[in-house]
């Protein structure tokens, strides 16, 4: 991406898994940066991170850190965003926030550029980046909704541990080694660090991502339900979710059942809408065992779709398999895409 105008950019949470991917993505995309400021908690301040061959020292994030900043990418947890995003806006920055802090705020656009790019221009200083598992699903479903209408979505996710941060990645590594050595596995992070009870993730599947709500759904499941309706401008769409953590390092996979408004559709009809969609790669040939997997999607910015098939009992029902790198399209790349749209359309 090349622009004549350049911008002062800050990354908050620069030392985290997503923050590091944001920095890499800004470099890969050749984002028009005049100066890059890397911010984190006080305990990570002083670390050095390389950007395009230059060593940048990470600073502690404070309100005054945002003086002169044009665009601030946040990925340091909801409480930090609540505290510092308004401070950044006050000082003239536009915030792209990768936490759940502002996603359901009616004043804040919740954006997946392939789906609802135009919502960006309605921002009042903050734009929310959706949940990783929501992003890949709505990116794949939007072209189908556009062409044929959607009435129902039921999703079961198979999510990577990197969605819980670098500590969860380390926990999976250590537990796997312990299990293979015949030793006891220590569990301190998953399913939710703040909960009283922890389960091993190695060689396991945990049907809990985030804490439980009063209705029996987890916060992650409710995020997928509510965010999907907001992003797709579809309050009447029926959405249900079950979110499961698997012992995978990177990339979330999803089994998605949909019902279309239009009847009499074939798999080829859905293939056609997906083939022409931005950011979507169709990998779907059962005869050659062609379908996406978490490993094949890792380190790639696209959303991959396979296993498209008609439901055997419901005439307007279809099943899809959707896979994407949760740290890239699910977080860092979607955030940088939003920043690119801000710049390209002069929506700052």
Tab-separated table of C-alpha atoms in Angstrom, residues 195 206-223 225 240-244:
chain	number	residue	atom	x	y	z
A	195	UNK	CA	-12.153	-18.797	36.630
A	206	UNK	CA	-12.928	-27.664	26.063
A	207	UNK	CA	-16.553	-26.631	25.395
A	208	UNK	CA	-16.005	-23.303	27.159
A	209	UNK	CA	-14.444	-20.156	25.709
A	210	UNK	CA	-14.752	-17.153	28.025
A	211	UNK	CA	-16.996	-17.146	31.109
A	212	UNK	CA	-20.574	-18.412	31.333
A	213	UNK	CA	-23.508	-16.022	31.122
A	214	UNK	CA	-26.770	-16.479	33.050
A	215	UNK	CA	-28.461	-17.987	29.976
A	216	UNK	CA	-25.977	-20.901	29.883
A	217	UNK	CA	-24.110	-19.581	26.847
A	218	UNK	CA	-20.514	-18.393	27.183
A	219	UNK	CA	-19.507	-14.779	26.580
A	220	UNK	CA	-17.710	-15.912	23.381
A	221	UNK	CA	-20.908	-17.532	22.103
A	222	UNK	CA	-22.947	-14.420	22.883
A	223	UNK	CA	-20.302	-12.283	21.151
A	225	UNK	CA	-24.517	-14.128	18.153
A	240	UNK	CA	-26.819	-19.859	17.663
A	241	UNK	CA	-23.220	-20.704	18.607
A	242	UNK	CA	-21.249	-23.357	20.479
A	243	UNK	CA	-17.592	-22.416	20.944
A	244	UNK	CA	-14.965	-25.085	21.623
